[in-house]
Amino acid sequence: MSTIISASEITVRYGERAILDKTTLGIQDGEHLGLVGRNGAGKTTFLRILAGLQAPDRGEVSRRRDLVVSYLPQDFMLDGAMTVEESVRQGAKHVLDLIAEFESLPHDSKRHEFLEHRIRALEGWTLNSRVGIAMAHLNCPAGDRRIDTLSGGEKRRVALCRAIISLPDFLILDEPTNHLDPESIDWVADFLNEYHGTLLVVTHDRYFLDRVVKRMIELSDGKFFSHEGNYTDYLLARAERQAADATIEHKRQMFLKKELAWVRQGPRAQRSKQKNRFERYYEEEAKAGFVAEEDVELCIPPPPPIGNRTVELSHLGMTIGGKKLFGGFSYTFENGRRVGVCGRNGLGKTTFLRAIIGQLPPTEGTVKTGQLTKFNYVDQGRLQLNEERTVLDEVAEGREFVQWGDAKLSVRAYLKRFLFADDRITTQVKKLSGGERSRLVLARILKSSGNFLILDEPTNDLDLPTLRVLEEALIAFPGVVLVVSHDRYFLNRVCTNILAFEGDGKIHHSVGDYDYYLEKKQRTLQAAATQSAPIPTAKKSTAPVKETPARLAKPRKLSFKETRELEGMEAEIHAAESEVARIEGLFADPEFFRKHATQVNQLTAEVDAAKEKIQKLYARWEELEAIKSAGEKEK
């Protein structure tokens, strides 16, 4: 493969901090890369440099001649006066310009052949159909709507559609899955798997990374670390790399400890051998040792006591603007449950949350809230930050302490749990990085105590390490958690129940995580398809049919032992899937190398064995269900 773009000795500084520090990276034609790193590490800056929108302070970027680049930034700008379709087609302007030139030339022009070859290579003649397909699968608004009438989520879908329809040589996507529903994310993943160009994507969606990338690039302390494979492969490789770094640092510290004792003795004789030993000590002591990355200590304040009754929904229904979103839903939220809400955009998920907390009166049914139930609702809009205020002022709001259960925690101590150093605590909001802003918003939101925590799309704009800590905090939360998310990995790790909006006016409840819900939904669809399929009729034969014992035999029924086995199968599958999630959670832990460095091979074998067990359990389940169904039909 040939190199299409390379960054050599790139340096970018903000103040005294180098977010890119003489780092080098080459990208090959046809590669699918994932870029990860903490918020504020410099990922977006590097993407802008590759897209040609920003120049590095030092270093050089080399691009292949005539390289076509398409870039979807997080903070995109769309022309508000354009229609949706005009804006999407604008993403393929270079293709449209080639077609316009081709059609304007006389038939005997010498450029005809070159232009036709280039248009074919860019699949320009199928552009109109691609625009229609992409807009439909990404649930874009109607093509004749003006951009300035769209919501933020609608604009993002238009911008994503605009970025991918041109089939560029190099596609750069910064958080493409934000505000997309699961069906749209699946379509984008399938599209990118078939995409033959070069892809570089930044996303917090771990399943998306596993599906579309073949090499992971980690940006840490201004340097790039390359790992072959997808996100799961990267987690294993990073754990091994950090374990090796920790071992080297341990040996360095042991050497320094030993030599320090010798240096303190102060040998009087300055022989050349002793002089070299002094120099070797001071040289080693001056080196920057390995430092493990800090994690946000995202502990949610202890909630107030909660009663036996939290929230009870009875035949709940909502109709808005003459459209019925859902109806007839009854459910009791029990203490300790972590409930995930999923489904396509526009089906009423946020309306459902607002009905529960009393912001919207239900059009049918009732919501009964326990006397001790206290909501802490985090909406999609989050909280608007005042650009002129400091970090301290934004959280303190005139107070010196944050209530922490029965105790109090100083605002400064609270902010340090979110990785704000002393100098950053007094920094103005407008001078914060994107990562610092998202941590500040979380700090403002989570300081409010409540025993019924409701989060609407909490994973957008958080980096992967912070996401992991948020997951751990929610799992340990001693109250009720209700969370809307399109992040499959997040739902699997956190949730014990799923409420699914499937577009049929109903809310479907499923015990277990999101993957288990999908498995049950798939089996239901397969069973429905089997029942509705026409039974093929065999051609009549004049030959007499000889009845064999096998033909005469009736379908057998489940034995008592098999019935008990089938009844316990669901719990056994769920336990095996929970074990897989537990081990994968260990791999995702930034401190994995410190806690489990010697267990990498053992844990890898355990997760493989658990996955194999799940496959066998599903196969056995299908076998027993088939016997049960055949026996019931015979009744």
XYZ file of C-alpha atoms in Angstrom:
635
model
C 0.000 0.000 0.000
C 1.144 3.546 -0.736
C 1.162 6.396 1.749
C -1.545 8.968 0.982
C -0.715 11.397 3.803
C 2.030 11.625 6.405
C 2.649 13.916 9.365
C 6.316 14.243 10.298
C 7.655 15.711 13.555
C 4.391 17.570 14.173
C 4.323 19.961 17.140
C 1.350 22.003 18.359
C 1.474 23.985 21.584
C -1.278 25.714 23.554
C 0.522 27.948 26.000
C 3.229 25.887 27.678
C 1.528 22.561 26.935
C 2.456 20.566 23.811
C -0.576 18.508 22.788
C 1.393 17.187 19.793
C 5.068 16.802 20.593
C 7.353 16.070 17.598
C 5.142 13.144 16.668
C 5.011 11.292 13.349
C 2.287 9.221 11.676
C 1.865 7.783 8.172
C -1.524 6.736 6.765
C -1.732 4.182 3.957
C -4.180 3.984 1.069
C -7.299 1.999 2.012
C -6.588 1.863 5.756
C -9.455 2.074 8.249
C -8.099 3.741 11.381
C -9.576 4.605 14.755
C -8.070 7.458 16.793
C -8.517 7.401 20.577
C -7.276 9.517 23.458
C -8.600 11.567 26.316
C -10.660 14.672 25.587
C -8.219 17.544 25.273
C -5.392 15.224 24.152
C -5.312 16.855 20.693
C -7.388 14.492 18.529
C -9.506 17.225 16.934
C -6.452 19.423 16.382
C -4.717 16.579 14.543
C -7.803 15.919 12.400
C -7.917 19.600 11.413
C -4.247 19.466 10.438
C -4.840 16.406 8.238
C -7.874 18.110 6.661
C -5.757 21.165 5.837
C -7.732 23.503 8.095
C -4.919 24.185 10.571
C -1.157 24.366 10.277
C 1.112 22.839 12.941
C 3.501 25.070 14.865
C 6.334 22.884 13.582
C 6.679 19.834 11.373
C 5.471 18.927 7.917
C 2.376 17.289 6.416
C 2.781 15.600 3.013
C -0.271 14.686 0.927
C -0.649 12.635 -2.232
C -1.284 14.826 -5.248
C -4.997 15.387 -6.047
C -6.011 13.768 -2.745
C -9.764 14.323 -2.147
C -10.482 14.760 1.577
C -13.902 14.889 3.254
C -14.041 15.940 6.904
C -16.960 15.808 9.368
C -15.959 17.900 12.409
C -17.796 17.888 15.729
C -18.547 21.601 15.384
C -19.660 21.720 11.760
C -21.185 24.694 9.961
C -23.998 24.388 7.418
C -25.415 27.163 5.233
C -28.790 27.940 6.827
C -30.218 29.278 3.545
C -29.751 25.956 1.729
C -32.244 23.111 1.622
C -31.321 19.730 3.076
C -30.773 18.151 -0.348
C -28.718 21.101 -1.612
C -26.502 20.897 1.462
C -25.999 17.138 1.097
C -25.141 17.421 -2.612
C -22.680 20.199 -1.778
C -20.555 17.528 -0.119
C -19.856 16.124 -3.598
C -19.106 19.527 -5.158
C -15.882 18.300 -6.735
C -17.822 15.516 -8.467
C -20.592 17.893 -9.579
C -17.964 20.285 -10.973
C -16.427 17.456 -13.025
C -19.853 16.459 -14.377
C -20.694 20.093 -15.221
C -17.391 20.497 -17.075
C -17.898 17.196 -18.915
C -21.369 18.222 -20.085
C -20.231 21.713 -21.157
C -17.374 20.527 -23.402
C -17.821 19.912 -27.131
C -18.126 16.244 -28.070
C -14.662 16.169 -29.676
C -12.805 17.650 -26.678
C -9.635 15.866 -25.644
C -10.595 16.212 -21.947
C -13.694 14.053 -22.387
C -11.851 10.797 -21.825
C -9.983 12.060 -18.749
C -13.131 13.543 -17.197
C -15.210 10.429 -17.867
C -12.530 8.216 -16.298
C -12.370 10.467 -13.219
C -16.177 10.639 -12.851
C -16.426 6.846 -13.124
C -13.712 6.421 -10.467
C -15.725 8.680 -8.134
C -18.979 6.884 -9.062
C -20.340 10.265 -10.114
C -23.003 8.878 -12.443
C -24.740 7.186 -9.470
C -24.530 10.244 -7.202
C -28.264 11.005 -7.267
C -29.247 7.504 -6.160
C -26.561 7.484 -3.435
C -27.880 10.781 -2.067
C -31.408 9.364 -1.823
C -30.273 6.105 -0.185
C -28.023 7.842 2.353
C -30.670 10.418 3.308
C -33.247 7.663 3.816
C -31.010 5.412 5.950
C -29.757 8.305 8.083
C -33.321 9.546 8.686
C -32.496 12.963 7.254
C -35.305 15.552 7.201
C -37.234 16.162 3.969
C -34.964 17.355 1.176
C -36.865 20.625 0.671
C -36.559 21.785 4.299
C -34.233 24.688 4.996
C -31.181 24.039 7.165
C -32.021 26.897 9.537
C -35.286 25.138 10.535
C -33.550 21.937 11.708
C -32.704 20.749 15.221
C -29.109 20.046 16.254
C -29.539 16.284 15.783
C -31.105 16.756 12.336
C -28.234 19.002 11.258
C -25.696 16.390 12.368
C -27.377 13.704 10.246
C -27.336 16.045 7.251
C -23.653 16.831 7.847
C -22.776 13.127 8.081
C -24.708 12.373 4.901
C -22.904 15.247 3.189
C -19.509 13.877 4.266
C -19.929 10.301 3.033
C -21.846 10.566 -0.267
C -18.856 11.898 -2.237
C -16.784 8.707 -1.673
C -13.573 10.722 -1.082
C -10.059 9.280 -1.117
C -9.685 10.144 2.579
C -12.719 10.325 4.899
C -12.243 11.897 8.351
C -15.111 11.537 10.836
C -15.121 13.161 14.285
C -17.808 11.530 16.493
C -20.098 10.477 13.591
C -22.479 8.400 15.750
C -23.595 11.237 18.069
C -27.387 11.718 17.866
C -27.831 8.682 15.582
C -30.260 5.890 16.422
C -29.112 2.219 16.393
C -30.478 1.500 12.908
C -28.639 4.500 11.432
C -25.414 3.544 13.221
C -25.672 0.019 11.805
C -26.165 1.403 8.301
C -23.164 3.750 8.624
C -21.022 0.851 9.913
C -22.082 -1.356 6.973
C -21.422 1.523 4.552
C -17.922 2.104 5.940
C -17.097 -1.623 5.829
C -17.779 -1.517 2.072
C -15.918 1.792 1.649
C -12.657 1.247 -0.248
C -11.085 4.612 0.551
C -9.044 5.571 3.597
C -10.944 6.202 6.832
C -9.913 7.906 10.062
C -12.615 8.005 12.748
C -12.816 9.392 16.276
C -15.742 7.983 18.258
C -16.680 6.913 21.787
C -18.828 4.079 20.345
C -16.730 1.001 21.129
C -18.844 -1.453 19.120
C -18.598 0.891 16.115
C -14.788 0.883 16.404
C -14.758 -2.923 16.626
C -16.835 -3.145 13.449
C -15.144 -0.627 11.127
C -11.453 -0.177 12.007
C -8.417 -2.350 11.368
C -5.765 -0.258 13.151
C -6.029 1.808 16.334
C -3.986 4.941 16.967
C -3.738 6.184 20.547
C -2.760 9.807 21.195
C -1.247 10.136 24.655
C 1.104 12.819 26.042
C 1.598 14.252 22.567
C 2.731 10.944 21.017
C 1.071 8.360 18.764
C 0.994 4.656 19.613
C -0.124 2.307 16.838
C -1.912 -1.018 17.473
C -3.011 -3.418 14.731
C -6.600 -4.675 14.960
C -9.861 -3.243 16.259
C -10.700 -1.626 19.602
C -10.774 -4.899 21.570
C -7.354 -5.846 20.166
C -6.101 -2.392 21.116
C -7.213 -2.790 24.744
C -5.191 -5.995 25.073
C -2.146 -4.504 23.337
C -2.271 -1.322 25.420
C -2.479 -3.318 28.653
C 0.627 -5.267 27.605
C 2.432 -2.046 26.574
C 1.639 -0.319 29.869
C 2.653 -3.410 31.839
C 6.020 -3.395 30.053
C 6.434 0.359 30.711
C 5.602 -0.170 34.393
C 8.196 -2.967 34.639
C 10.880 -0.756 33.087
C 9.985 2.087 35.458
C 10.131 -0.288 38.460
C 13.635 -1.401 37.456
C 14.675 2.256 36.987
C 13.414 3.168 40.454
C 15.247 0.192 42.006
C 18.469 1.280 40.255
C 18.046 4.865 41.480
C 17.357 3.699 45.034
C 20.469 1.577 45.047
C 22.662 4.281 43.467
C 21.236 7.000 45.723
C 22.536 5.141 48.754
C 25.961 4.998 47.104
C 25.897 8.690 46.130
C 25.023 9.708 49.702
C 28.118 7.919 50.953
C 30.074 10.535 48.982
C 33.206 8.565 47.970
C 36.121 10.883 48.327
C 38.264 9.410 45.607
C 37.207 10.877 42.259
C 38.436 8.037 40.101
C 37.177 7.791 36.527
C 35.099 4.675 37.350
C 33.359 6.447 40.236
C 32.900 9.594 38.128
C 31.171 7.552 35.384
C 28.920 6.018 38.011
C 27.908 9.482 39.247
C 27.150 10.590 35.685
C 25.133 7.457 34.992
C 23.036 8.061 38.127
C 22.296 11.724 37.340
C 21.505 10.880 33.703
C 19.021 8.180 34.742
C 17.540 10.370 37.473
C 16.844 13.154 34.955
C 14.803 10.926 32.657
C 11.024 11.287 32.638
C 9.690 8.056 34.052
C 6.486 6.260 33.117
C 3.421 7.879 34.700
C 0.068 6.120 34.624
C -2.793 8.256 33.327
C -5.096 9.686 35.971
C -8.776 8.848 35.869
C -11.743 11.026 36.671
C -12.998 9.960 40.101
C -16.600 10.214 38.982
C -18.331 9.347 42.229
C -21.987 10.329 42.279
C -22.957 11.947 45.611
C -24.658 9.441 47.940
C -28.428 9.697 47.389
C -30.976 10.348 50.123
C -32.946 7.318 51.419
C -35.545 5.935 49.029
C -38.836 4.251 49.930
C -40.351 0.973 48.775
C -42.396 2.839 46.162
C -40.234 4.801 43.741
C -42.260 5.390 40.559
C -45.243 3.413 39.285
C -46.553 3.852 35.742
C -50.095 2.667 35.039
C -51.356 2.508 31.413
C -49.170 5.504 30.569
C -49.650 7.096 27.146
C -48.576 10.295 25.369
C -50.051 12.002 22.296
C -48.384 15.179 20.975
C -49.637 17.201 18.029
C -52.220 14.574 17.205
C -49.552 11.837 16.987
C -49.705 9.007 19.487
C -46.154 8.229 20.616
C -46.959 5.342 22.965
C -49.795 4.071 25.131
C -50.947 1.471 27.624
C -47.556 1.118 29.323
C -47.443 -0.081 32.933
C -44.202 -0.515 34.842
C -42.835 -0.282 38.389
C -39.296 1.025 38.920
C -37.771 -0.962 41.758
C -34.889 0.323 43.819
C -31.544 -0.873 42.476
C -32.740 -1.252 38.875
C -30.739 0.304 36.064
C -33.101 0.718 33.143
C -31.946 1.515 29.608
C -34.231 3.230 27.096
C -33.493 2.651 23.411
C -35.092 3.177 20.012
C -35.045 5.391 16.940
C -35.126 9.172 17.267
C -38.564 10.773 17.277
C -40.440 7.904 18.943
C -40.975 9.678 22.276
C -38.070 8.644 24.528
C -37.397 12.144 25.887
C -41.157 12.761 26.196
C -41.354 9.566 28.262
C -38.690 10.884 30.658
C -40.404 14.252 31.002
C -43.725 12.545 31.772
C -42.086 10.550 34.574
C -40.640 13.614 36.321
C -43.869 15.615 35.877
C -42.685 18.140 33.272
C -45.383 16.871 30.863
C -48.815 15.628 31.970
C -49.624 12.222 30.418
C -52.528 12.127 27.961
C -53.563 8.755 29.374
C -52.747 6.731 32.480
C -51.005 7.841 35.657
C -47.559 8.354 37.167
C -47.333 7.721 40.919
C -44.180 8.947 42.632
C -43.081 7.793 46.087
C -42.855 10.357 48.864
C -39.093 9.853 49.268
C -38.310 9.754 45.528
C -36.053 12.633 44.451
C -35.220 13.011 40.761
C -31.886 14.162 39.322
C -32.627 14.710 35.627
C -29.815 15.326 33.122
C -31.337 16.358 29.782
C -29.720 16.364 26.330
C -29.211 20.116 26.394
C -27.292 19.779 29.643
C -26.405 23.042 31.316
C -25.270 26.144 29.482
C -21.850 27.302 30.650
C -21.047 30.979 31.213
C -17.937 31.611 29.117
C -16.719 34.474 31.311
C -16.931 32.681 34.661
C -14.233 30.426 36.124
C -14.529 26.686 36.643
C -14.847 27.264 40.385
C -17.644 29.814 39.981
C -19.623 27.569 37.610
C -19.790 24.747 40.164
C -19.759 26.683 43.449
C -22.598 29.075 42.537
C -21.764 31.128 45.633
C -21.203 28.148 47.953
C -17.981 26.750 49.361
C -19.128 23.131 49.759
C -20.936 20.388 47.854
C -23.337 18.242 49.854
C -21.945 14.696 49.965
C -24.523 12.517 51.679
C -24.560 13.556 55.321
C -21.154 15.266 54.968
C -19.799 18.179 52.951
C -16.998 18.301 50.386
C -15.183 21.513 49.456
C -15.823 22.632 45.874
C -12.086 22.508 45.130
C -11.799 18.915 46.384
C -14.889 18.006 44.379
C -13.424 19.503 41.167
C -10.151 17.630 41.644
C -12.140 14.391 41.339
C -12.850 15.572 37.794
C -9.113 16.088 37.058
C -9.087 19.876 37.461
C -5.699 20.939 38.817
C -5.428 24.051 41.010
C -4.475 26.325 38.101
C -7.370 25.040 35.931
C -9.935 25.519 38.724
C -9.468 29.304 38.441
C -9.404 29.291 34.603
C -12.205 30.931 32.631
C -14.607 28.575 30.843
C -13.796 30.079 27.428
C -10.179 28.940 27.815
C -11.022 25.267 28.513
C -10.478 22.412 26.092
C -13.420 20.351 24.834
C -12.627 17.603 27.324
C -12.423 20.015 30.237
C -15.772 21.554 29.283
C -17.506 18.160 29.226
C -16.013 17.275 32.633
C -17.167 20.634 33.998
C -20.719 20.029 32.792
C -20.702 16.605 34.447
C -19.405 18.140 37.676
C -22.264 20.670 37.672
C -24.899 18.036 36.951
C -23.788 15.283 39.291
C -23.363 17.515 42.347
C -27.166 17.536 42.639
C -28.221 14.707 44.892
C -31.126 12.440 43.983
C -32.083 8.803 44.440
C -33.727 8.468 41.000
C -31.102 9.410 38.398
C -32.312 10.084 34.837
C -29.749 10.599 32.058
C -30.711 11.487 28.469
C -27.847 10.614 26.086
C -25.041 10.984 28.662
C -22.346 9.380 26.474
C -22.179 12.094 23.783
C -18.918 14.085 23.840
C -17.294 12.039 26.638
C -13.972 10.319 25.993
C -13.609 6.572 26.491
C -11.792 6.658 29.875
C -14.416 9.032 31.323
C -17.189 6.862 29.880
C -15.758 3.827 31.650
C -15.694 5.676 34.978
C -19.263 6.920 34.457
C -20.324 3.314 33.827
C -18.679 2.172 37.061
C -20.317 4.993 39.020
C -23.777 4.133 37.672
C -23.301 0.424 38.388
C -22.421 1.260 42.000
C -25.238 3.834 42.399
C -27.568 2.753 45.283
C -30.788 4.036 43.774
C -32.717 3.887 40.491
C -30.987 4.699 37.178
C -32.970 5.457 34.006
C -30.787 6.193 30.981
C -31.502 6.893 27.298
C -28.607 5.922 25.052
C -27.745 4.640 21.579
C -24.377 3.362 22.859
C -24.704 -0.431 22.790
C -21.587 -1.055 24.886
C -22.789 1.415 27.530
C -26.253 -0.184 27.713
C -24.708 -3.662 28.032
C -22.413 -2.670 30.861
C -24.840 -0.583 32.892
C -28.404 -1.818 32.394
C -30.334 -4.623 34.049
C -33.551 -3.894 32.114
C -34.349 -2.457 28.680
C -37.372 -0.387 27.615
C -37.450 -0.417 23.810
C -39.354 2.009 21.580
C -39.838 0.014 18.386
C -42.150 2.418 16.532
C -45.380 0.468 17.000
C -46.820 2.780 19.670
C -45.776 0.423 22.435
C -42.894 0.264 24.897
C -41.404 -3.228 25.093
C -39.822 -4.348 28.366
C -36.969 -6.873 28.431
C -35.059 -8.162 31.457
C -31.288 -8.187 30.935
C -28.879 -6.076 28.886
C -29.214 -4.654 25.373
C -27.629 -7.617 23.562
C -30.076 -9.969 25.261
C -32.970 -7.751 24.160
C -31.702 -7.892 20.552
C -31.403 -11.695 20.722
C -35.000 -12.047 21.915
C -36.238 -9.573 19.302
C -34.452 -11.499 16.544
C -35.947 -14.799 17.675
C -39.416 -13.225 17.749
C -38.992 -11.908 14.193
C -37.717 -15.288 12.981
C -40.638 -17.098 14.608
C -43.119 -14.663 13.029
C -41.499 -15.097 9.608
C -41.652 -18.898 9.940
C -45.339 -18.853 10.892
C -46.286 -16.506 8.045
C -44.279 -18.360 5.365
C -46.471 -20.409 2.990
C -46.174 -24.175 3.388
C -44.855 -25.644 0.102
C -47.222 -28.159 -1.475
C -45.671 -31.266 -2.914
C -46.722 -32.555 -6.320
C -49.225 -35.347 -6.185
C -47.833 -38.769 -6.944
C -49.801 -41.722 -8.313
C -47.493 -44.149 -6.558
C -48.782 -45.497 -3.252
C -47.125 -43.988 -0.212
C -45.624 -46.512 2.129
C -46.076 -45.441 5.735
C -42.810 -45.890 7.598
C -42.477 -45.937 11.385
C -40.770 -42.538 11.182
C -43.771 -41.033 9.356
C -46.205 -42.545 11.799
C -44.250 -41.403 14.857
C -45.643 -38.372 16.678
C -43.366 -35.460 17.629
C -42.049 -36.099 21.117
C -42.581 -33.758 24.015
C -40.002 -32.322 26.382
C -39.086 -34.572 29.247
C -39.362 -33.263 32.805
C -35.585 -32.778 32.922
C -35.552 -30.926 29.588
C -38.416 -28.684 30.724
C -36.453 -27.684 33.829
C -33.343 -27.162 31.658
C -35.261 -24.861 29.283
C -36.725 -22.847 32.150
C -33.259 -22.165 33.569
C -31.623 -21.520 30.188
C -32.377 -17.783 30.080
C -30.724 -17.156 33.446
C -27.718 -19.276 32.476
C -27.228 -17.352 29.224
C -27.545 -14.057 31.045
C -24.928 -15.159 33.607
C -22.493 -16.178 30.846
C -23.002 -12.872 29.031
C -22.460 -10.987 32.292
C -19.153 -12.839 32.731
C -18.042 -11.774 29.237
C -19.023 -8.170 30.039
C -17.114 -8.347 33.361
C -13.878 -9.522 31.747
C -14.148 -7.055 28.858
C -14.686 -4.358 31.489
C -11.374 -5.364 33.078
C -9.611 -5.018 29.724
C -11.131 -1.521 29.337
C -9.834 -0.403 32.753
C -6.921 2.073 32.310
C -5.340 0.483 35.412
C -5.586 -3.022 33.955
C -1.811 -3.376 33.632
C -1.300 -2.548 37.319
C -4.011 -4.850 38.629
C -3.993 -7.763 36.179
C -0.768 -7.604 34.132
C 0.086 -11.249 34.925
C -3.398 -12.487 34.027
C -3.665 -11.339 30.382
C -3.459 -14.864 28.911
C -5.719 -16.342 31.590
C -8.411 -13.669 31.162
C -8.253 -13.952 27.367
C -8.822 -17.701 27.640
C -11.683 -17.153 30.103
C -13.506 -14.677 27.866
C -13.087 -16.974 24.838
C -14.454 -19.911 26.855
C -17.423 -17.843 28.068
C -18.256 -16.766 24.500
C -18.070 -20.386 23.333
C -20.362 -21.391 26.204
C -22.895 -18.744 25.130
C -22.952 -20.136 21.578
C -23.561 -23.671 22.879
C -26.306 -22.462 25.225
C -28.115 -20.672 22.399
C -27.845 -23.763 20.186
C -29.269 -25.950 22.968
C -32.016 -23.394 23.655
C -33.088 -23.442 19.979
C -33.084 -27.261 20.040
C -35.313 -27.439 23.128
C -37.629 -24.701 21.829
C -38.051 -26.627 18.561
C -39.028 -29.790 20.467
C -41.419 -27.772 22.651
C -43.058 -26.069 19.643
C -43.479 -29.365 17.782
C -45.065 -30.957 20.851
C -47.477 -28.050 21.338
C -48.622 -28.162 17.681
C -49.509 -31.822 18.122
C -51.922 -31.033 20.967
